[in-house]
Amino acid sequence: MSQVTIHRNEVDIVIAAFRSDLTSFLEEWRPIFSRFHLIIVQDPDLKEELKIPKGFDFDAYTKSDIDKLVSPSNASMFSGYACRYFGYLISKRKYIVSIDDDCSPAKDNNGEVLDIVTQHITNLKTPATPLFFNTLYDPYRKGSDFVRGYPFSLRSGVPCVLSCGLWLNLADFDAPTQSLKPELRNSRYVDAVLTVPKNSLMPMSGINIAFDREVVGPAILPALKLAKEGKFRWETMEDVWCGLVVKVVCDHLQLGVKTGIPYVWRNERGSAIDSLKKEWEGVKLMEELIPFFQTLKLSQEAVTAEACVMEMAVAIKKGMGSSHPELANAAGNMVEWVKIWKEVKSRVLV
């Protein structure tokens, strides 16, 4: 595999800030993040002024910036964990790497600090193989290749537009699992990348991902808000919903999604037991969402991410909106997101 070249002017690192003092967080990441432009989006409910150490190229955005760009009726789309999506919206670069302020750099099995930006962009700049599964992981990584029997006609792969990294320490378990196994931690580093097969859905976490904003950005969206949504990861479903949406879009447009390295070290935040009641609504909802998304088909006229999202919004409202008001609201948020995306994009181009 040829060496991937990464230019600093093609990457934005979006950081969702839920605490005011980012000094220790950014100092941990300085060797990696100081090479790139940062977009720091402050949780609208956080009142204190952000503390950011010197030596970083960054733009910071607060509730007032959100209110200026979008209408008051749409500003609530960017509350809590969804504040990160404002960074996706205002970025002008091709690639987004997204991370939260409770993550630290992880190390591989040799004790080397993992460069999440380099690995994410490498995943995105090398093809994905969703049409036929390669049993030797990512064939484009050094030391790997296509296995015997893999069709040569499919070995060029498809463009990869979404890279989903993993967590060490506090893995992305749901509240019921973490409550039943409070001591369970992920300590196993697996040096592997896989393409998620076509027509296989996945639960995406918004922490430690990267994507091609120009191609699939409109499908990385804040839409689903639970009635009892809280401030901790166990208490939200917005990124899981987003993963369902973007995977259907990628499958329709013949685009690829990868999962695996890079890892980050996820630190403790919140109580799974306290969050269990708030998340249970989302846990039950998933049992109905998956069959719906598995059978969702888009038309041949939908040839862009924007068009796919608009078609999906109509189908979701028609198919599930009457029985689930929160899904009808999600469909409406998807439509509004595409409108906002197009408006912001037109301002940049002017």
Tab-separated table of C-alpha atoms in Angstrom:
chain	number	residue	atom	x	y	z
A	1	MET	CA	0.000	0.000	0.000
A	2	SER	CA	1.344	3.407	-0.920
A	3	GLN	CA	1.878	5.991	1.811
A	4	VAL	CA	-1.092	8.295	2.323
A	5	THR	CA	-0.312	12.014	2.240
A	6	ILE	CA	-2.229	14.183	4.710
A	7	HIS	CA	-2.369	17.941	4.250
A	8	ARG	CA	-3.182	20.068	7.282
A	9	ASN	CA	-5.508	22.305	5.263
A	10	GLU	CA	-7.819	19.389	4.388
A	11	VAL	CA	-8.609	18.354	7.980
A	12	ASP	CA	-10.682	19.939	10.749
A	13	ILE	CA	-10.699	18.383	14.210
A	14	VAL	CA	-14.071	19.026	15.842
A	15	ILE	CA	-14.107	18.942	19.640
A	16	ALA	CA	-17.323	18.931	21.656
A	17	ALA	CA	-16.577	20.803	24.895
A	18	PHE	CA	-18.618	19.915	27.981
A	19	ARG	CA	-16.222	21.450	30.497
A	20	SER	CA	-14.788	24.939	30.481
A	21	ASP	CA	-11.129	24.170	31.175
A	22	LEU	CA	-9.699	22.265	28.207
A	23	THR	CA	-6.075	22.740	29.263
A	24	SER	CA	-5.280	19.187	30.383
A	25	PHE	CA	-7.256	17.657	27.506
A	26	LEU	CA	-5.482	19.665	24.803
A	27	GLU	CA	-2.047	19.277	26.366
A	28	GLU	CA	-2.476	15.492	26.195
A	29	TRP	CA	-3.335	15.769	22.518
A	30	ARG	CA	-0.854	18.537	21.620
A	31	PRO	CA	1.626	16.329	19.678
A	32	ILE	CA	-1.200	15.257	17.357
A	33	PHE	CA	-3.699	18.129	17.324
A	34	SER	CA	-1.272	21.055	17.084
A	35	ARG	CA	-0.655	20.171	13.419
A	36	PHE	CA	-4.268	20.813	12.443
A	37	HIS	CA	-7.063	23.344	12.702
A	38	LEU	CA	-9.467	22.801	15.600
A	39	ILE	CA	-13.155	23.658	15.761
A	40	ILE	CA	-14.215	23.710	19.410
A	41	VAL	CA	-17.961	23.827	20.047
A	42	GLN	CA	-19.063	24.602	23.575
A	43	ASP	CA	-22.151	22.865	24.950
A	44	PRO	CA	-24.801	25.630	24.892
A	45	ASP	CA	-25.666	24.856	28.527
A	46	LEU	CA	-22.074	25.462	29.658
A	47	LYS	CA	-21.924	29.016	30.981
A	48	GLU	CA	-18.234	29.391	31.882
A	49	GLU	CA	-15.769	30.778	29.350
A	50	LEU	CA	-13.534	28.199	27.699
A	51	LYS	CA	-9.902	27.953	28.776
A	52	ILE	CA	-7.713	26.936	25.846
A	53	PRO	CA	-3.894	26.801	26.077
A	54	LYS	CA	-1.710	28.648	23.601
A	55	GLY	CA	-0.143	27.044	20.582
A	56	PHE	CA	-3.253	25.738	18.825
A	57	ASP	CA	-4.875	26.909	15.612
A	58	PHE	CA	-8.541	26.967	16.590
A	59	ASP	CA	-11.938	28.602	16.317
A	60	ALA	CA	-14.281	28.317	19.296
A	61	TYR	CA	-18.045	28.589	19.049
A	62	THR	CA	-20.622	29.209	21.769
A	63	LYS	CA	-24.396	29.376	22.073
A	64	SER	CA	-24.418	32.913	20.685
A	65	ASP	CA	-22.670	31.714	17.516
A	66	ILE	CA	-25.225	28.951	17.089
A	67	ASP	CA	-28.093	31.394	17.577
A	68	LYS	CA	-26.652	33.737	14.952
A	69	LEU	CA	-26.334	31.047	12.298
A	70	VAL	CA	-29.587	29.140	12.731
A	71	SER	CA	-33.099	30.175	13.695
A	72	PRO	CA	-34.153	29.967	17.371
A	73	SER	CA	-36.471	27.061	16.521
A	74	ASN	CA	-33.516	25.046	15.179
A	75	ALA	CA	-30.915	26.008	17.791
A	76	SER	CA	-32.082	23.188	20.076
A	77	MET	CA	-30.770	20.710	17.502
A	78	PHE	CA	-27.254	21.530	18.752
A	79	SER	CA	-27.759	20.999	22.497
A	80	GLY	CA	-25.775	18.543	24.604
A	81	TYR	CA	-23.785	15.974	22.652
A	82	ALA	CA	-25.331	17.317	19.445
A	83	CYS	CA	-23.272	20.519	19.734
A	84	ARG	CA	-20.549	18.760	17.745
A	85	TYR	CA	-22.739	18.858	14.649
A	86	PHE	CA	-22.435	22.629	14.589
A	87	GLY	CA	-18.727	22.106	13.981
A	88	TYR	CA	-19.497	19.806	11.073
A	89	LEU	CA	-21.826	22.445	9.692
A	90	ILE	CA	-19.416	25.390	9.685
A	91	SER	CA	-16.260	23.498	8.653
A	92	LYS	CA	-14.811	24.348	5.251
A	93	ARG	CA	-12.449	21.394	4.979
A	94	LYS	CA	-12.873	18.041	3.258
A	95	TYR	CA	-12.291	15.776	6.253
A	96	ILE	CA	-13.678	15.969	9.788
A	97	VAL	CA	-12.159	14.134	12.755
A	98	SER	CA	-14.511	14.277	15.745
A	99	ILE	CA	-13.693	13.711	19.411
A	100	ASP	CA	-15.043	14.689	22.837
A	101	ASP	CA	-13.189	16.277	25.727
A	102	ASP	CA	-13.323	13.135	27.900
A	103	CYS	CA	-11.015	11.170	25.597
A	104	SER	CA	-7.253	10.745	25.974
A	105	PRO	CA	-4.676	9.373	23.529
A	106	ALA	CA	-4.493	5.583	23.571
A	107	LYS	CA	-1.430	3.375	23.116
A	108	ASP	CA	-0.936	0.300	20.964
A	109	ASN	CA	0.439	-3.035	22.168
A	110	ASN	CA	3.995	-1.670	21.857
A	111	GLY	CA	3.273	1.312	24.066
A	112	GLU	CA	3.275	3.772	21.160
A	113	VAL	CA	0.769	6.637	21.265
A	114	LEU	CA	-1.802	6.270	18.511
A	115	ASP	CA	-2.125	9.095	16.004
A	116	ILE	CA	-5.869	9.079	15.457
A	117	VAL	CA	-5.785	11.723	12.729
A	118	THR	CA	-3.296	9.853	10.555
A	119	GLN	CA	-5.121	6.544	10.960
A	120	HIS	CA	-8.589	7.984	10.359
A	121	ILE	CA	-7.499	9.834	7.224
A	122	THR	CA	-5.650	6.746	6.002
A	123	ASN	CA	-8.878	4.780	6.410
A	124	LEU	CA	-10.729	7.426	4.394
A	125	LYS	CA	-8.133	7.796	1.659
A	126	THR	CA	-7.914	4.064	0.954
A	127	PRO	CA	-10.862	2.176	-0.577
A	128	ALA	CA	-13.451	0.177	1.323
A	129	THR	CA	-14.766	-3.255	0.326
A	130	PRO	CA	-18.476	-3.440	1.291
A	131	LEU	CA	-19.535	-5.605	-1.674
A	132	PHE	CA	-17.503	-8.710	-0.805
A	133	PHE	CA	-15.992	-9.504	2.592
A	134	ASN	CA	-12.216	-9.908	2.839
A	135	THR	CA	-11.401	-12.337	5.671
A	136	LEU	CA	-7.908	-10.865	6.136
A	137	TYR	CA	-9.286	-7.516	7.304
A	138	ASP	CA	-8.503	-4.349	5.325
A	139	PRO	CA	-6.613	-5.490	2.203
A	140	TYR	CA	-5.143	-2.024	1.662
A	141	ARG	CA	-3.176	-1.957	4.922
A	142	LYS	CA	0.514	-2.777	5.006
A	143	GLY	CA	1.051	-6.513	5.380
A	144	SER	CA	-2.392	-7.438	4.103
A	145	ASP	CA	-3.991	-8.176	0.739
A	146	PHE	CA	-7.010	-9.834	-0.824
A	147	VAL	CA	-7.509	-13.491	0.040
A	148	ARG	CA	-7.806	-16.361	-2.418
A	149	GLY	CA	-11.177	-16.327	-4.146
A	150	TYR	CA	-11.740	-12.605	-3.848
A	151	PRO	CA	-13.042	-11.413	-7.252
A	152	PHE	CA	-10.493	-9.320	-9.114
A	153	SER	CA	-13.314	-7.226	-10.530
A	154	LEU	CA	-14.082	-5.970	-6.991
A	155	ARG	CA	-10.533	-5.359	-5.787
A	156	SER	CA	-10.574	-1.665	-6.603
A	157	GLY	CA	-13.174	-1.226	-3.874
A	158	VAL	CA	-15.334	1.875	-3.372
A	159	PRO	CA	-14.572	5.277	-1.810
A	160	CYS	CA	-14.501	5.168	1.996
A	161	VAL	CA	-16.385	8.115	3.507
A	162	LEU	CA	-16.756	7.161	7.180
A	163	SER	CA	-14.182	5.832	9.651
A	164	CYS	CA	-15.468	4.681	13.047
A	165	GLY	CA	-12.770	4.349	15.697
A	166	LEU	CA	-13.049	2.432	18.965
A	167	TRP	CA	-12.571	3.077	22.681
A	168	LEU	CA	-10.268	1.558	25.269
A	169	ASN	CA	-11.159	1.545	28.973
A	170	LEU	CA	-14.827	2.571	28.950
A	171	ALA	CA	-16.197	0.806	25.877
A	172	ASP	CA	-19.399	1.912	24.194
A	173	PHE	CA	-21.724	-0.400	26.085
A	174	ASP	CA	-25.324	0.572	26.696
A	175	ALA	CA	-26.612	1.431	30.159
A	176	PRO	CA	-28.198	-2.008	30.843
A	177	THR	CA	-24.966	-3.832	29.978
A	178	GLN	CA	-22.730	-1.465	31.945
A	179	SER	CA	-25.114	-1.565	34.922
A	180	LEU	CA	-25.064	-5.372	35.025
A	181	LYS	CA	-21.269	-5.453	34.555
A	182	PRO	CA	-20.015	-2.283	36.307
A	183	GLU	CA	-16.400	-3.448	36.307
A	184	LEU	CA	-16.318	-4.414	32.646
A	185	ARG	CA	-13.698	-2.459	30.693
A	186	ASN	CA	-12.213	-2.840	27.243
A	187	SER	CA	-8.477	-3.452	27.634
A	188	ARG	CA	-7.899	-5.368	24.402
A	189	TYR	CA	-6.243	-3.464	21.569
A	190	VAL	CA	-6.850	-5.151	18.211
A	191	ASP	CA	-4.722	-3.764	15.386
A	192	ALA	CA	-7.295	-4.210	12.645
A	193	VAL	CA	-9.622	-2.314	10.312
A	194	LEU	CA	-12.723	-3.814	8.708
A	195	THR	CA	-15.205	-2.605	6.126
A	196	VAL	CA	-18.796	-2.870	7.330
A	197	PRO	CA	-20.534	-5.016	4.676
A	198	LYS	CA	-23.251	-3.571	2.487
A	199	ASN	CA	-26.768	-3.984	3.929
A	200	SER	CA	-25.391	-4.473	7.441
A	201	LEU	CA	-26.489	-1.753	9.852
A	202	MET	CA	-24.373	-0.651	12.789
A	203	PRO	CA	-24.662	1.439	15.974
A	204	MET	CA	-22.334	4.391	15.429
A	205	SER	CA	-20.783	6.397	18.233
A	206	GLY	CA	-20.157	10.076	17.549
A	207	ILE	CA	-16.977	9.948	19.610
A	208	ASN	CA	-13.797	9.152	17.650
A	209	ILE	CA	-15.085	9.185	14.087
A	210	ALA	CA	-13.914	10.786	10.864
A	211	PHE	CA	-15.732	11.352	7.599
A	212	ASP	CA	-15.550	12.900	4.163
A	213	ARG	CA	-17.591	16.041	4.736
A	214	GLU	CA	-17.877	16.922	1.056
A	215	VAL	CA	-19.476	13.597	0.125
A	216	VAL	CA	-21.435	12.407	3.139
A	217	GLY	CA	-21.521	15.424	5.469
A	218	PRO	CA	-25.259	16.095	5.016
A	219	ALA	CA	-26.007	12.582	6.323
A	220	ILE	CA	-24.017	13.092	9.552
A	221	LEU	CA	-26.825	14.892	11.327
A	222	PRO	CA	-28.555	15.604	14.649
A	223	ALA	CA	-32.150	14.426	14.456
A	224	LEU	CA	-33.434	12.027	17.111
A	225	LYS	CA	-34.101	13.534	20.545
A	226	LEU	CA	-35.447	11.247	23.258
A	227	ALA	CA	-38.045	12.605	25.666
A	228	LYS	CA	-35.809	11.874	28.678
A	229	GLU	CA	-32.507	12.618	26.981
A	230	GLY	CA	-29.731	13.555	29.379
A	231	LYS	CA	-26.153	14.830	29.386
A	232	PHE	CA	-24.254	11.549	29.414
A	233	ARG	CA	-23.491	9.207	26.548
A	234	TRP	CA	-25.774	6.466	27.933
A	235	GLU	CA	-28.680	8.907	27.862
A	236	THR	CA	-28.645	9.781	24.157
A	237	MET	CA	-29.363	8.054	20.867
A	238	GLU	CA	-28.619	10.849	18.406
A	239	ASP	CA	-25.405	9.269	17.123
A	240	VAL	CA	-26.890	5.756	16.900
A	241	TRP	CA	-29.731	7.161	14.799
A	242	CYS	CA	-27.208	9.048	12.686
A	243	GLY	CA	-25.325	5.788	12.111
A	244	LEU	CA	-28.450	4.117	10.767
A	245	VAL	CA	-29.116	7.027	8.435
A	246	VAL	CA	-25.594	7.364	7.086
A	247	LYS	CA	-25.169	3.618	6.565
A	248	VAL	CA	-28.317	3.447	4.431
A	249	VAL	CA	-27.042	6.442	2.462
A	250	CYS	CA	-23.612	4.843	1.953
A	251	ASP	CA	-25.110	1.544	0.831
A	252	HIS	CA	-27.357	3.325	-1.655
A	253	LEU	CA	-24.554	5.485	-3.087
A	254	GLN	CA	-21.986	2.627	-3.211
A	255	LEU	CA	-19.772	4.183	-0.546
A	256	GLY	CA	-17.819	2.495	2.229
A	257	VAL	CA	-17.675	2.557	6.030
A	258	LYS	CA	-14.750	1.225	8.066
A	259	THR	CA	-14.482	0.337	11.748
A	260	GLY	CA	-11.547	-0.587	13.971
A	261	ILE	CA	-8.426	1.424	14.669
A	262	PRO	CA	-7.749	4.107	15.734
A	263	TYR	CA	-8.575	3.772	19.417
A	264	VAL	CA	-8.921	6.496	22.029
A	265	TRP	CA	-8.880	6.074	25.802
A	266	ARG	CA	-12.349	6.943	27.099
A	267	ASN	CA	-12.476	8.343	30.625
A	268	GLU	CA	-15.288	7.909	33.140
A	269	ARG	CA	-18.263	10.254	32.993
A	270	GLY	CA	-21.679	9.715	34.554
A	271	SER	CA	-23.360	6.691	36.118
A	272	ALA	CA	-24.802	3.883	34.011
A	273	ILE	CA	-27.324	2.999	36.712
A	274	ASP	CA	-28.568	6.588	36.978
A	275	SER	CA	-28.793	6.771	33.184
A	276	LEU	CA	-30.630	3.477	32.764
A	277	LYS	CA	-34.148	4.923	33.074
A	278	LYS	CA	-33.374	7.688	30.586
A	279	GLU	CA	-31.899	5.348	27.955
A	280	TRP	CA	-34.458	2.571	28.263
A	281	GLU	CA	-36.765	4.402	25.877
A	282	GLY	CA	-34.066	4.300	23.196
A	283	VAL	CA	-33.208	0.654	23.891
A	284	LYS	CA	-36.820	-0.371	23.218
A	285	LEU	CA	-37.068	1.874	20.183
A	286	MET	CA	-34.111	0.172	18.494
A	287	GLU	CA	-36.081	-3.079	18.263
A	288	GLU	CA	-38.514	-1.332	15.926
A	289	LEU	CA	-36.032	0.880	14.107
A	290	ILE	CA	-33.785	-1.887	12.805
A	291	PRO	CA	-36.442	-3.779	10.784
A	292	PHE	CA	-37.620	-0.475	9.327
A	293	PHE	CA	-34.148	0.641	8.233
A	294	GLN	CA	-33.316	-2.850	6.909
A	295	THR	CA	-36.184	-2.624	4.426
A	296	LEU	CA	-35.784	1.057	3.555
A	297	LYS	CA	-35.071	1.557	-0.150
A	298	LEU	CA	-34.172	4.817	-1.863
A	299	SER	CA	-34.953	5.789	-5.439
A	300	GLN	CA	-32.482	5.979	-8.310
A	301	GLU	CA	-33.093	9.737	-8.396
A	302	ALA	CA	-31.381	10.089	-5.007
A	303	VAL	CA	-27.770	10.527	-6.132
A	304	THR	CA	-26.452	12.817	-3.366
A	305	ALA	CA	-26.395	12.550	0.411
A	306	GLU	CA	-28.804	15.499	0.634
A	307	ALA	CA	-31.338	13.822	-1.659
A	308	CYS	CA	-31.050	10.543	0.242
A	309	VAL	CA	-31.701	12.235	3.584
A	310	MET	CA	-34.751	14.048	2.234
A	311	GLU	CA	-36.222	10.801	0.860
A	312	MET	CA	-35.534	9.021	4.138
A	313	ALA	CA	-37.238	11.782	6.119
A	314	VAL	CA	-40.412	11.328	4.090
A	315	ALA	CA	-40.322	7.542	4.508
A	316	ILE	CA	-39.675	7.759	8.266
A	317	LYS	CA	-42.514	10.204	8.856
A	318	LYS	CA	-44.906	8.103	6.768
A	319	GLY	CA	-43.833	4.721	8.107
A	320	MET	CA	-43.233	5.393	11.797
A	321	GLY	CA	-44.186	8.993	12.555
A	322	SER	CA	-47.818	8.349	13.480
A	323	SER	CA	-46.949	5.760	16.141
A	324	HIS	CA	-43.788	7.491	17.386
A	325	PRO	CA	-43.960	11.294	17.711
A	326	GLU	CA	-40.232	11.449	18.438
A	327	LEU	CA	-39.550	9.870	15.036
A	328	ALA	CA	-41.842	12.339	13.306
A	329	ASN	CA	-39.794	15.066	14.974
A	330	ALA	CA	-36.586	13.345	13.855
A	331	ALA	CA	-37.840	13.322	10.267
A	332	GLY	CA	-38.580	17.037	10.533
A	333	ASN	CA	-35.109	17.682	11.945
A	334	MET	CA	-33.563	15.815	9.009
A	335	VAL	CA	-35.349	18.100	6.573
A	336	GLU	CA	-34.310	21.199	8.517
A	337	TRP	CA	-30.704	19.975	8.706
A	338	VAL	CA	-30.464	19.638	4.920
A	339	LYS	CA	-31.914	23.131	4.497
A	340	ILE	CA	-29.420	24.573	6.974
A	341	TRP	CA	-26.552	22.639	5.357
A	342	LYS	CA	-27.378	24.017	1.914
A	343	GLU	CA	-27.767	27.551	3.236
A	344	VAL	CA	-24.429	27.515	5.060
A	345	LYS	CA	-22.733	25.957	2.035
A	346	SER	CA	-24.105	28.689	-0.243
A	347	ARG	CA	-22.727	31.370	2.076
A	348	VAL	CA	-19.281	29.796	1.921
A	349	LEU	CA	-19.353	29.653	-1.867
A	350	VAL	CA	-20.437	33.278	-2.274
